[in-house]
Amino acid sequence: MFTKILIANRGEIAIRVIRACKELGVATVAVYSEADRAALHVRAADEAYCIGPAPSQDSYLNEAKVLEVATRCGADAIHPGYGFLSERASFAEACARAGIAFIGPNPEAIRVMGNKTTSRVAVHAMGVPLVPGMRENLASEDQAVAWAKELGFPLMMKAASGGGGKGLRQISRMEDLPAAYRAAKAESLHAFGDDAVYLERYIEHPRHIEIQLLGDKHGHIIYFPERECSIQRRHQKVIEEAPSTLVDPDMRRQMGEAAVKAARAVDYDSAGTVEFIVSGKTREFFFLEMNTRLQVEHPITEMITGIDLCKEMIRSAAGYPLAFRQEDVPLHGHALECRIYAEDPDNKFLPTPGKILGLRVPGGPWVRDESGMYEGLDVPIHYDPMLSKLVVWGSTRERCITRMSRALSEYSVKGIKTTISFHARVMKNEKFIKGDIDTNFIDTQFQPQDAARIKPHEDIALVAAAIKAFLRDKDKTQRIMGGECECEDLSPWKSSGRVQRPSGL
Amino acid sequence: MAYIATHQGKTVRVKVLETAPGLFRVSLGDQDYHVDYLEPQPNLLSLIIDGRSFEVDVDAPHLSDLFEVVIEGDHFEVEMVEEKKKKLAMKLSRGASGRQDLKSPMAGNVRQVLAQPGDRVAAGQVLIILEAMKMENEIKSPIEGIVGSMTARIESAVAAGDPLCVVEPWEPQFDEG
């Protein structure tokens, strides 16, 4: 096993990896940007080093600096988490040259799977189904028209270097094709520095279902029960669950075996995920992409299998063979994850960086809070707005949803707006409860329903605001009238913002 | 004390009376509520009304009459203005100039400034682009008008509520050639 692991990440995932290391008895090294001196992962690790200014390019994405710190502090492995350096083949190679283990797959796997076109070619050769469409990039507008005739509408125009929902364009009519082609190329060049685009069939009632894999350096690859990530907002996952309501044991096995085949195409040797787009109509599944990292939503798989994926990923990078076979992977109950973002759900999901003035974390049976937050933390503006992930388990989906509702009602973050209330409302949505969902559910169905919903407690809201206003005005009046007022009933919040009174008074 | 509460365009007169420390009688129109009120954590209220317990999350930005309230996942934006002040404000607002002070809706960085003082702008025209946490937010002119001043500076940081720019309403002038 490794003796010291550097975690090249921040936020909740850095904490997740540090926890796994501590349980394995491995020393931990945090790196942080100048904006993250107060971040929780800095305190959680055994050692911590500043790697540069706030912008990611100057710190968390600075390969040379991260490697220099790792070498200097004697780390024998680097865990990249997700995002940042996790899917950079060049970084994995630089680690190998420096004699430091990269906790992730071999660099070639990252390279092949990191590009939509090369990954599709690789998995297609293994017999993994792809969405009907082009196997190469579009060379001209005429070619686009020819392909559109063959594939039929609706179509999807995709950027070869896209990802995370960016560089996608749905086209319903031939008339729209030429303009869409030019716009997609320009957009892709601007966003990814590459203007290659291609066409494929648009899947109706699309559901995003993915298979977690675990491989080792001895040629073993096993799959886990699927995760459904169809609850997305602007193509970003917000709620994930495992297993999916659409998948039965037979389909699970088929998807699992297809995912393993895809991974075999690149001799996959770590934790990774094969994403499929599944037609909610026909239940056909097609390869979307492979993420060559530990994903945000990995905890729900841990909850239904009892397997610590983060720890297994580290063991596998250290050269241990997998500790279990395919038939040893259980499926027990149901798990849900809600991603808590620093965004205002009642104001177009605008980011809400700022100071966390109060925090109460949910507890109780089968509730797990994966967080990088604490009371007093100033959430910086430079990084992803995800604050934490609330993960719960239940013996059935219904029980899991009611447990998530309960846990969300206990979760309180003060000082900045978060998406907690949004999640609470999704958990009460009839269609969600029935499992009648697809990737457009939030944007096209939930949001309009949600905006038109009846709010039962309007009176209570007015009562609360009135008393709050009354107490504030009373406090203001007393200050003007009586100067320094030390009334009995003066609660601490009223005096917050004033000079602190000496304790014991 | 009496307030005029406005929620989703509806207004109601609200009277608040503190009957004992922590106990209030609140009248919403002609409906009375007897409220046991406690603020165990800052801006997190515990209300007991006729034995029913509510946890209420309230945000009241400093010096503002706008209260943001969340109860059981539902969000309410309530304006709560003292009755006397409201009456005064009603008088003053008559014949308002329509001058628009645009403030930053969030903390972030100014990515682009797309208008200069003196520019004539259309309603809905993008004036400024802010960025925070990988998200871009367009600040648009709410009215047709002339940019009066532009406080936003490119690549500078702004806090939520910081002034960004002023748009004066467009009034056609008669040119005497």
XYZ file of C-alpha atoms in Angstrom:
682
model
C 0.000 0.000 0.000
C 1.044 3.595 -0.487
C 2.474 5.462 2.474
C 1.434 8.989 1.545
C -1.186 10.201 -0.926
C -1.482 13.728 -2.286
C -5.053 14.735 -3.075
C -5.016 17.113 -6.042
C -8.490 18.487 -5.484
C -10.677 20.537 -3.158
C -14.171 20.533 -1.643
C -16.165 17.456 -0.757
C -14.229 15.031 -2.986
C -10.928 15.949 -1.316
C -12.563 15.175 2.042
C -13.937 11.892 0.650
C -10.491 10.753 -0.481
C -8.836 11.876 2.759
C -11.397 9.813 4.722
C -10.609 6.723 2.642
C -6.864 7.257 3.170
C -7.304 7.627 6.910
C -9.241 4.372 7.050
C -6.455 2.692 5.067
C -3.807 4.129 7.390
C -2.208 6.212 4.628
C -0.873 9.723 5.317
C -2.568 12.526 3.397
C -1.383 15.717 1.703
C -3.758 18.514 0.742
C -2.999 21.178 -1.834
C -4.907 24.427 -1.928
C -5.135 27.703 -3.792
C -4.788 31.085 -2.123
C -8.602 31.325 -2.080
C -8.865 28.019 -0.202
C -6.642 28.583 2.818
C -9.725 28.225 5.031
C -11.145 25.207 3.167
C -11.994 22.120 5.173
C -9.728 19.733 3.231
C -6.687 21.736 4.338
C -7.440 20.912 7.969
C -8.549 17.347 7.318
C -5.209 16.351 5.751
C -1.969 15.612 7.585
C -0.007 18.060 5.449
C -1.108 21.012 3.323
C 0.690 23.116 0.710
C -0.399 26.202 -1.176
C -0.047 25.729 -4.947
C -0.871 29.187 -6.255
C -3.441 31.909 -6.837
C -7.201 31.444 -6.888
C -7.862 30.804 -10.598
C -7.804 27.041 -11.275
C -5.326 27.384 -14.154
C -2.793 28.828 -11.724
C -3.357 26.290 -8.938
C -5.451 23.121 -9.146
C -4.729 22.741 -12.867
C -1.022 23.486 -12.556
C 0.415 20.042 -13.292
C 4.030 20.975 -12.678
C 3.324 22.616 -9.347
C 1.235 19.694 -8.055
C 3.961 17.241 -9.057
C 6.660 19.383 -7.487
C 4.788 19.409 -4.158
C 4.194 15.659 -4.360
C 7.886 14.998 -4.979
C 9.055 17.395 -2.274
C 6.781 15.985 0.436
C 7.519 12.384 -0.454
C 4.054 11.343 -1.618
C 4.084 8.046 -3.487
C 0.674 8.530 -5.105
C -1.683 11.282 -6.303
C -5.457 11.021 -6.230
C -6.941 13.551 -8.652
C -10.587 13.322 -7.503
C -12.952 14.432 -10.280
C -12.627 17.466 -12.556
C -9.305 19.363 -12.504
C -6.448 16.972 -13.432
C -8.448 13.748 -13.187
C -8.826 13.180 -16.926
C -5.594 14.576 -18.269
C -3.492 11.883 -19.860
C -0.487 14.233 -19.843
C -0.676 14.495 -16.068
C -0.958 10.725 -15.586
C 2.154 10.351 -17.776
C 4.040 13.062 -15.904
C 3.258 11.238 -12.634
C 4.665 8.008 -14.063
C 7.860 9.814 -15.176
C 8.234 11.252 -11.674
C 7.843 7.786 -10.151
C 4.564 8.680 -8.478
C 1.460 6.490 -8.874
C -1.527 8.194 -10.498
C -4.673 6.862 -8.822
C -6.686 6.359 -11.973
C -6.455 4.358 -15.181
C -3.535 4.047 -17.601
C -2.904 7.263 -19.600
C -3.909 5.700 -22.918
C -7.368 4.859 -21.497
C -7.800 8.497 -20.487
C -6.693 9.677 -23.901
C -8.941 7.373 -25.920
C -12.021 7.813 -23.731
C -11.484 11.558 -23.367
C -12.405 12.184 -26.986
C -15.928 11.427 -28.206
C -14.806 10.260 -31.627
C -11.918 8.013 -30.597
C -13.916 6.525 -27.730
C -16.807 5.641 -30.024
C -14.492 3.970 -32.509
C -12.824 1.983 -29.712
C -15.994 0.690 -28.058
C -17.750 0.062 -31.373
C -14.970 -2.342 -32.281
C -15.855 -4.283 -29.119
C -19.502 -4.572 -30.166
C -20.888 -1.963 -27.773
C -24.020 -0.310 -29.223
C -23.730 3.333 -30.298
C -26.465 5.827 -31.047
C -27.090 5.554 -34.806
C -25.046 8.324 -36.375
C -21.729 9.335 -37.861
C -18.465 7.648 -36.947
C -16.390 10.590 -38.119
C -16.591 14.372 -37.930
C -18.581 16.426 -40.398
C -16.480 17.729 -43.274
C -19.015 20.023 -44.913
C -22.530 21.373 -44.883
C -23.446 19.147 -47.841
C -22.300 16.111 -45.926
C -24.477 17.200 -43.003
C -27.511 17.318 -45.278
C -26.739 13.853 -46.674
C -26.404 12.366 -43.187
C -29.562 14.068 -42.001
C -31.469 12.412 -44.845
C -30.136 9.020 -43.868
C -30.678 9.341 -40.103
C -33.998 11.238 -40.112
C -35.161 13.896 -37.655
C -34.953 14.775 -34.819
C -31.178 14.897 -34.829
C -28.479 15.868 -32.402
C -25.442 17.924 -33.474
C -22.550 17.323 -31.093
C -19.103 18.814 -30.535
C -16.373 16.165 -30.736
C -14.588 17.705 -27.750
C -17.762 18.580 -25.821
C -18.927 17.303 -22.492
C -21.018 18.110 -19.468
C -23.957 19.024 -21.682
C -21.972 21.618 -23.579
C -21.755 21.640 -27.356
C -25.130 19.930 -27.927
C -27.767 21.118 -30.349
C -31.081 19.496 -31.169
C -32.325 19.909 -34.741
C -35.905 19.081 -35.719
C -36.106 20.270 -39.349
C -33.936 20.235 -42.450
C -34.374 24.015 -42.799
C -32.580 24.529 -39.490
C -29.602 22.351 -40.371
C -27.265 24.785 -42.202
C -27.553 27.480 -39.531
C -27.159 24.910 -36.746
C -24.044 23.503 -38.424
C -22.345 26.903 -38.602
C -23.384 27.899 -35.075
C -22.289 24.575 -33.569
C -18.848 24.833 -35.205
C -18.333 28.381 -33.995
C -19.547 27.555 -30.509
C -17.357 24.473 -30.274
C -14.282 26.369 -31.431
C -14.945 29.024 -28.817
C -15.693 26.611 -25.963
C -13.246 23.751 -26.626
C -10.695 25.175 -29.059
C -11.807 22.623 -31.663
C -14.586 23.043 -34.221
C -15.180 19.351 -35.024
C -18.860 18.346 -34.856
C -20.894 15.289 -35.867
C -24.515 14.179 -36.202
C -26.513 11.417 -34.579
C -30.097 10.274 -33.973
C -31.955 12.018 -31.179
C -33.254 9.525 -28.617
C -36.828 10.148 -27.465
C -37.595 10.122 -23.741
C -33.868 9.883 -23.145
C -32.719 8.560 -19.817
C -29.175 8.768 -18.563
C -28.166 5.468 -17.005
C -24.587 4.583 -16.203
C -22.553 1.607 -15.073
C -19.828 1.882 -12.460
C -16.807 -0.300 -13.120
C -13.821 -1.323 -11.118
C -10.698 -2.738 -12.727
C -7.310 -3.800 -11.432
C -3.835 -4.163 -12.919
C -4.347 -7.915 -13.318
C -6.964 -7.772 -16.068
C -10.059 -8.059 -13.880
C -12.998 -5.745 -14.508
C -16.298 -5.985 -12.681
C -19.490 -3.957 -13.037
C -21.889 -2.629 -10.432
C -25.660 -2.139 -10.518
C -26.635 0.890 -12.593
C -27.136 4.484 -11.513
C -29.871 6.591 -13.036
C -28.914 10.247 -13.501
C -31.851 11.487 -15.584
C -32.727 14.267 -13.178
C -30.653 16.980 -14.814
C -30.849 20.712 -15.057
C -29.323 22.262 -18.157
C -27.658 18.899 -18.878
C -26.038 18.829 -15.436
C -26.893 16.024 -13.035
C -28.632 17.190 -9.869
C -30.230 14.041 -8.435
C -29.015 10.488 -8.932
C -30.432 7.173 -7.834
C -29.531 3.502 -7.848
C -30.896 1.250 -9.133
C -32.991 2.635 -12.017
C -36.761 2.121 -12.195
C -36.387 1.242 -15.879
C -33.871 -1.561 -15.548
C -34.648 -5.204 -14.695
C -32.059 -7.887 -13.822
C -31.723 -9.000 -17.424
C -31.135 -5.486 -18.751
C -28.771 -4.839 -15.843
C -26.625 -7.771 -16.878
C -26.658 -6.699 -20.534
C -25.663 -3.133 -19.689
C -23.021 -4.322 -17.239
C -21.479 -6.673 -19.784
C -21.514 -3.965 -22.466
C -19.780 -1.583 -20.064
C -17.092 -4.158 -19.292
C -16.531 -4.665 -23.036
C -16.132 -0.909 -23.488
C -13.583 -0.835 -20.683
C -11.706 -3.796 -22.148
C -11.151 -1.709 -25.289
C -8.660 0.377 -23.303
C -7.455 -2.241 -20.762
C -9.206 -0.298 -18.055
C -7.545 -0.710 -14.665
C -9.234 1.603 -12.152
C -12.627 2.946 -11.061
C -14.572 4.352 -13.985
C -18.054 4.768 -15.371
C -19.626 3.985 -18.702
C -22.523 6.298 -19.450
C -25.406 5.140 -21.606
C -28.299 7.004 -23.117
C -31.386 4.813 -22.832
C -34.635 5.239 -24.700
C -37.466 5.445 -22.201
C -39.688 4.198 -25.024
C -37.860 1.137 -26.302
C -35.360 0.514 -23.481
C -32.557 0.330 -26.057
C -29.276 1.523 -24.606
C -26.391 3.197 -26.406
C -22.865 4.110 -25.337
C -22.494 7.811 -24.559
C -19.047 8.136 -23.037
C -16.722 6.695 -20.452
C -15.599 8.793 -17.523
C -12.164 7.716 -16.464
C -12.392 8.918 -12.877
C -14.266 8.434 -9.629
C -17.565 10.219 -10.230
C -19.489 12.675 -8.094
C -22.357 10.217 -7.652
C -20.263 7.170 -6.657
C -21.700 7.081 -3.082
C -25.120 5.778 -4.175
C -23.430 2.688 -5.596
C -21.549 2.285 -2.331
C -24.827 2.479 -0.432
C -26.544 -0.336 -2.345
C -23.501 -2.616 -2.499
C -21.648 -1.912 0.736
C -18.415 -1.551 -1.255
C -16.155 1.451 -0.617
C -15.285 2.441 -4.193
C -12.832 5.144 -3.208
C -10.818 2.712 -1.121
C -10.964 -0.032 -3.754
C -9.721 2.444 -6.352
C -6.684 3.216 -4.188
C -6.021 -0.497 -3.533
C -6.192 -1.220 -7.216
C -3.739 1.596 -8.053
C -1.386 0.127 -5.462
C -1.389 -3.118 -7.450
C -3.754 -5.257 -5.389
C -6.097 -7.538 -7.287
C -9.832 -6.891 -6.811
C -11.073 -8.346 -3.536
C -14.279 -9.724 -5.059
C -15.680 -11.342 -8.165
C -18.631 -10.284 -10.286
C -20.994 -12.648 -8.465
C -19.967 -11.140 -5.103
C -21.423 -7.723 -5.966
C -24.748 -7.407 -4.150
C -27.711 -5.112 -4.781
C -29.448 -4.165 -1.623
C -32.275 -1.612 -1.427
C -32.245 1.823 -3.021
C -30.106 4.952 -2.732
C -30.572 8.593 -3.706
C -28.201 11.524 -3.926
C -29.109 15.212 -4.023
C -26.363 17.623 -5.034
C -26.531 20.726 -2.903
C -25.353 23.730 -4.910
C -24.647 27.311 -3.880
C -27.326 28.494 -6.287
C -30.605 30.317 -5.847
C -33.394 27.977 -6.997
C -35.895 30.837 -6.870
C -33.803 33.120 -9.041
C -32.791 31.231 -12.181
C -30.249 29.131 -10.246
C -27.769 31.991 -10.109
C -24.630 31.177 -8.159
C -24.604 32.469 -4.598
C -21.054 32.616 -3.308
C -20.689 34.051 0.190
C -20.244 33.208 3.835
C -22.029 30.292 5.475
C -23.435 31.839 8.623
C -25.259 28.827 9.937
C -25.216 25.122 9.212
C -27.239 22.197 10.483
C -26.487 18.866 8.861
C -29.090 16.092 8.661
C -28.554 12.910 10.590
C -30.507 9.847 11.607
C -30.575 6.382 10.092
C -29.005 5.780 6.657
C -28.214 9.415 5.972
C -24.802 10.438 4.660
C -23.618 14.000 4.153
C -20.603 14.333 1.846
C -19.572 17.912 2.348
C -16.774 20.420 2.292
C -18.826 23.002 4.201
C -18.608 24.346 7.694
C -20.164 27.239 9.536
C -18.044 30.316 8.833
C -16.718 29.124 5.469
C -16.582 31.783 2.799
C -17.610 29.967 -0.401
C -15.236 31.319 -3.064
C -16.430 32.518 -6.453
C -13.702 30.749 -8.385
C -14.865 27.145 -8.385
C -17.774 24.828 -8.987
C -20.828 25.769 -6.883
C -21.384 22.272 -5.464
C -21.260 22.432 -1.664
C -22.221 18.939 -0.635
C -24.052 15.779 -1.557
C -26.808 14.362 0.566
C -26.976 10.595 0.172
C -29.599 8.332 1.744
C -30.445 4.657 1.617
C -33.833 2.926 1.957
C -34.993 -0.676 1.622
C -37.294 0.380 -1.247
C -37.419 3.402 -3.569
C -40.510 4.766 -1.816
C -38.855 4.579 1.596
C -35.717 6.105 0.160
C -37.657 9.112 -1.190
C -39.446 9.741 2.104
C -36.134 9.459 3.915
C -34.552 11.979 1.544
C -37.475 14.344 2.137
C -37.007 13.990 5.855
C -33.246 14.535 5.656
C -33.637 17.596 3.422
C -36.066 19.113 5.927
C -33.320 18.870 8.534
C -30.643 20.398 6.300
C -30.217 24.100 6.941
C -27.616 26.374 5.382
C -27.777 30.034 6.376
C -26.037 33.007 4.814
C -26.153 31.829 1.210
C -28.940 30.367 -0.885
C -28.740 26.690 -1.759
C -30.732 24.201 -3.797
C -32.001 22.332 -0.713
C -35.575 23.654 -1.099
C -35.578 22.714 -4.797
C -34.693 19.119 -3.930
C -37.389 19.029 -1.256
C -39.962 19.946 -3.892
C -38.702 17.400 -6.432
C -39.060 14.677 -3.776
C -42.756 15.558 -3.516
C -43.366 15.599 -7.284
C -45.791 12.870 -8.398
C -43.978 12.059 -11.632
C -40.676 11.759 -9.849
C -42.243 9.520 -7.207
C -43.635 7.289 -9.964
C -40.226 7.146 -11.650
C -41.734 8.651 -14.801
C -38.677 10.731 -15.694
C -36.275 11.533 -18.483
C -33.416 13.973 -18.923
C -35.842 16.785 -19.840
C -37.949 16.274 -16.714
C -36.680 19.241 -14.703
C -36.461 21.797 -17.509
C -39.714 21.020 -19.307
C -42.014 19.404 -16.731
C -40.966 20.083 -13.187
C -40.089 23.767 -13.498
C -43.462 24.919 -14.943
C -45.408 22.771 -12.466
C -43.223 23.973 -9.668
C -43.661 27.630 -10.587
C -47.465 27.216 -10.579
C -47.632 25.241 -7.341
C -49.866 26.214 -4.448
C -47.885 27.284 -1.428
C -49.892 26.284 1.641
C -48.068 28.401 4.176
C -48.324 31.923 2.769
C -49.981 33.166 5.971
C -47.227 31.734 8.124
C -44.643 33.420 5.891
C -46.355 36.781 6.385
C -46.632 36.217 10.139
C -42.947 35.304 10.387
C -41.820 38.285 8.303
C -44.057 40.647 10.307
C -42.651 39.565 13.670
C -39.122 39.715 12.300
C -39.771 43.256 11.017
C -41.397 44.220 14.297
C -38.431 43.025 16.363
C -35.984 44.767 14.085
C -37.894 48.046 14.247
C -38.248 47.720 18.029
C -34.532 47.122 18.332
C -33.811 50.123 16.111
C -36.124 52.346 18.158
C -34.533 51.243 21.416
C -31.105 52.005 20.075
C -32.155 55.475 19.027
C -34.152 56.180 22.211
C -32.087 54.470 24.884
C -28.578 54.392 23.483
C -26.870 51.307 24.845
C -29.800 49.095 25.735
C -29.130 45.910 27.677
C -32.637 44.541 27.842
C -33.382 41.113 29.280
C -35.014 39.825 26.153
C -32.288 40.945 23.790
C -31.382 37.759 21.991
C -27.863 37.312 20.614
C -28.860 37.674 16.973
C -30.095 41.155 17.555
C -26.749 42.197 18.860
C -24.803 40.437 16.170
C -23.110 43.083 14.114
C -22.650 45.227 17.173
C -19.606 45.312 19.366
C -19.264 41.972 21.112
C -20.080 42.161 24.800
C -17.494 40.589 27.087
C -18.536 37.058 27.976
C -19.913 36.441 31.448
C -21.840 39.682 31.507
C -47.124 48.254 15.145
C -48.790 48.101 11.738
C -47.252 47.067 8.440
C -48.333 46.821 4.845
C -47.302 43.409 3.540
C -46.986 42.791 -0.185
C -46.695 39.290 -1.580
C -47.110 38.496 -5.278
C -48.840 41.790 -5.930
C -51.363 41.372 -3.127
C -51.210 43.710 -0.169
C -52.544 43.142 3.311
C -52.397 45.163 6.481
C -50.560 43.347 9.266
C -50.712 44.328 12.923
C -48.150 43.006 15.378
C -48.551 43.148 19.127
C -46.098 41.665 21.609
C -48.356 40.312 24.368
C -45.501 38.898 26.474
C -41.791 38.318 25.782
C -41.708 35.929 22.838
C -45.489 35.849 22.434
C -47.205 37.808 19.691
C -50.635 38.485 18.348
C -50.438 39.029 14.599
C -53.484 40.154 12.639
C -53.460 39.504 8.896
C -56.446 41.481 7.683
C -59.138 40.185 10.044
C -57.438 36.880 10.820
C -55.665 36.675 14.198
C -52.677 34.450 14.911
C -51.279 33.806 18.390
C -47.638 33.048 17.907
C -44.974 31.647 20.196
C -41.817 32.978 18.516
C -38.208 31.934 19.045
C -35.046 32.477 17.035
C -32.804 29.627 18.221
C -30.280 30.228 15.428
C -29.745 33.447 13.500
C -32.525 33.844 10.901
C -33.860 30.372 11.627
C -37.164 30.779 13.433
C -39.252 28.388 15.452
C -42.942 29.334 15.410
C -45.645 27.559 17.388
C -49.166 28.554 16.335
C -52.071 26.730 18.018
C -49.789 23.842 18.808
C -48.485 23.535 15.225
C -44.742 23.844 15.006
C -43.109 25.538 12.007
C -39.470 25.991 11.211
C -39.075 29.151 9.171
C -36.001 30.331 7.367
C -35.924 34.122 6.996
C -33.472 36.360 5.237
C -33.774 40.060 5.678
C -30.995 41.954 3.964
C -29.769 44.834 6.050
C -31.860 48.014 5.773
C -34.237 46.379 3.327
C -37.979 45.835 3.653
C -37.816 42.724 1.531
C -38.004 39.468 3.495
C -37.201 36.154 1.913
C -38.974 33.373 3.715
C -38.692 29.611 3.212
C -41.176 27.213 4.817
C -41.141 23.486 4.031
C -39.249 24.116 0.804
C -41.550 26.903 -0.388
C -40.031 30.302 -0.973
C -41.845 33.604 -0.411
C -40.665 37.130 -1.125
C -42.532 39.436 1.174
C -42.242 43.176 1.356
C -43.033 44.354 4.862
C -43.170 48.148 5.165
C -44.261 50.095 8.190
C -47.653 51.631 7.462
C -46.542 55.247 7.965
C -43.461 54.790 5.835
C -45.520 53.130 3.103
C -47.934 56.054 2.942
C -45.041 58.467 2.662
C -43.405 56.375 -0.041
C -46.647 56.254 -2.023
C -46.745 60.039 -2.060
C -43.117 60.354 -3.115
C -43.249 57.760 -5.845
C -45.940 59.657 -7.730
C -44.384 60.865 -10.960
C -41.287 58.717 -10.497
C -38.537 59.415 -12.958
C -38.149 55.814 -14.020
C -34.401 56.020 -13.554
C -33.019 52.487 -13.240
C -30.230 51.721 -10.797
C -28.931 48.323 -11.801
C -27.359 46.366 -8.969
C -25.402 43.144 -9.085
C -27.683 40.173 -8.341
C -24.733 38.110 -7.167
C -21.114 38.230 -6.123
C -18.813 37.665 -9.040
C -16.428 39.118 -11.573
C -17.272 41.576 -14.313
C -16.423 39.714 -17.547
C -17.649 42.217 -20.105
C -18.934 45.768 -20.181
C -20.989 46.233 -23.328
C -22.241 49.807 -23.000
C -20.704 53.163 -22.183
C -22.186 56.264 -20.541
C -24.200 58.155 -23.135
C -25.058 55.030 -25.146
C -28.663 54.670 -26.127
C -29.865 51.175 -25.205
C -32.992 49.161 -25.933
C -35.060 47.373 -23.309
C -33.564 43.908 -22.855
C -30.178 44.878 -24.294
C -27.264 43.210 -22.520
C -25.148 45.816 -20.732
C -22.819 43.774 -18.572
C -21.799 40.139 -18.261
C -20.961 38.852 -14.804
C -19.329 35.558 -14.041
C -19.232 33.511 -10.865
C -18.649 29.816 -10.286
C -18.323 29.020 -13.998
C -21.712 30.646 -14.706
C -22.257 33.722 -16.811
C -25.089 36.094 -16.049
C -26.242 38.816 -18.409
C -27.331 42.120 -16.931
C -29.921 43.613 -19.255
C -31.422 47.050 -19.421
C -34.974 46.900 -18.057
C -36.026 49.940 -20.113
C -35.224 51.809 -23.293
C -32.922 54.601 -22.280
C -29.528 56.230 -22.047
C -26.704 54.824 -19.972
C -26.151 57.458 -17.295
C -23.144 56.001 -15.567
C -21.256 52.739 -15.692
C -19.722 51.770 -12.362
C -18.850 48.218 -13.410
C -15.220 47.826 -14.445
C -14.086 44.938 -16.557
C -12.293 42.136 -14.636
C -13.213 43.671 -11.291
C -14.982 41.842 -8.477
C -18.444 42.887 -7.312
C -20.537 41.855 -4.312
C -24.259 41.140 -4.435
C -26.088 44.477 -4.342
C -23.177 46.540 -5.648
C -24.256 49.233 -8.118
C -23.337 48.364 -11.697
C -24.812 51.094 -13.818
C -27.622 53.588 -14.207
C -30.016 53.785 -17.146
C -32.026 56.975 -17.601
C -35.298 56.619 -19.465
C -35.226 57.692 -23.084
C -37.203 60.838 -23.692
C -37.295 62.011 -27.300
C -35.822 65.507 -27.558
C -36.972 68.026 -30.066
C -34.083 69.061 -32.169
C -34.301 72.703 -33.134
C -31.875 72.171 -36.008
